[in-house]
Amino acid sequence: MAFLFQKFQEAVKTLAKSPTFARDPRQLQFEADMNRLFLYTSYNRLGRDAEEADAEEIIDMAGKASLSDQQQQVQDNIHSQIKRFCLSMDEILLLPEKNVPIESSAASNAAPRRSGLSFAVGPTARPTDSPVVPQTRQLTRTELSQRLKDAIGYTLDLKPSQIPHEEAGQGLFLCGEANVGAVIAIYPGIIYSPAYYRYIPGYPRVDAQNPYLITRYDGTVINAQPWGSGWDTRELWDGLTLPEIMPNSKGAEKGSDQFWKLLSKPMDNKRGGSGSEMLERRNPLALAHFANHPAKGMVPNVMICPYDFPLTEKDMRPYIPNISFGNAEEVNMRRFGSFWFKWGSGSGSSTPVLKTLALVATRAICDEEVLLNYRLSNSKRRPVWYSPVDEEEDRRRWS
């Protein structure tokens, strides 16, 4: 298997140097990333008993397949893995009893438990139309995480990062073993299409007090801050409330500070709110937002992969830790340079999806910290801890 992986790595380097018709550097980088994801996730799907002929066929396909074909295959490969993960979670959590409404359960008669996050943001109202959901075993996140490791071979944990910098804080660690191309983590939180940027808390300076924002190539933004590190239940979650941004404690506000504070209030979300979804908040893989950028001399071991979860997969839905802000089908946005414009209506697809992200292993990982190349823009001042992995990739990503 190690020999086959070496062939795949050589193919990744070769395809990265192949000519392309893309003129936009950003598109060029997207194509390079998709080539890598096609090879890594297809390699993973072959399994440990793969034969050399199978590997060579995939490498040949990667060189001939169109970008749209590669994207579709990557989606299929990722969805196949996440489906197996969801089935494992069902086997661990679901009880054999019939579905019962939340309101009729014993827990509904007790005062709702409040997480540390809920103390920060205040209580949320209980929806009036509680859905029917299956009863689940009363396992803590730690217990569930261990059982998941037994089922799929790995899980995730949060502990002090090994990055030698005081701002590294908590790091994301893989416990167990995962092969190249494996889905390591899912990026949780609220999904904002470009049409709803103005509703992101803190707008327009959305990243001033929030390090848990990430952007897909298609302009979709995911805010993981309200998810935090999850909770110990399967619960209705709207994700629309956020901890208040603490005021600057270093003296009185200047005029410009007052101006930005006024603008930082997001627009009324009643028109754009997505309501609540029943999500499994104990999800051990919903921690992608804690992955750190590698320090100088270190190499990332995962990469970002866009994943469009089809909402028709009702049984899998509780394990996808995202909800959309507003109706993603209401408006289609098109990018021209650095601007987004409304372009007709509808998404062009008959299947509604959640546009989320996953972290995919770029090599075999065993009991180590998960490291992701942040690819910060070189047009802005970078933090002191940021050491570029590849300057050319950074430039193309944000060109």
PDB file of N, CA, C and O in Angstrom, residues 214 216 351:
ATOM      1  N   ILE A 214     -14.499  30.787   7.904  1.00  0.00           N
ATOM      2  CA  ILE A 214     -13.768  30.203   6.786  1.00  0.00           C
ATOM      3  C   ILE A 214     -14.592  30.422   5.517  1.00  0.00           C
ATOM      4  O   ILE A 214     -15.822  30.469   5.566  1.00  0.00           O
ATOM      5  N   ARG A 216     -15.299  29.279   1.428  1.00  0.00           N
ATOM      6  CA  ARG A 216     -15.121  28.339   0.332  1.00  0.00           C
ATOM      7  C   ARG A 216     -14.763  29.108  -0.940  1.00  0.00           C
ATOM      8  O   ARG A 216     -14.910  30.318  -1.027  1.00  0.00           O
ATOM      9  N   THR A 351     -31.735  19.453  -6.230  1.00  0.00           N
ATOM     10  CA  THR A 351     -31.493  18.894  -4.904  1.00  0.00           C
ATOM     11  C   THR A 351     -30.936  19.974  -3.976  1.00  0.00           C
ATOM     12  O   THR A 351     -29.841  20.487  -4.220  1.00  0.00           O
TER      13      THR A 351
END
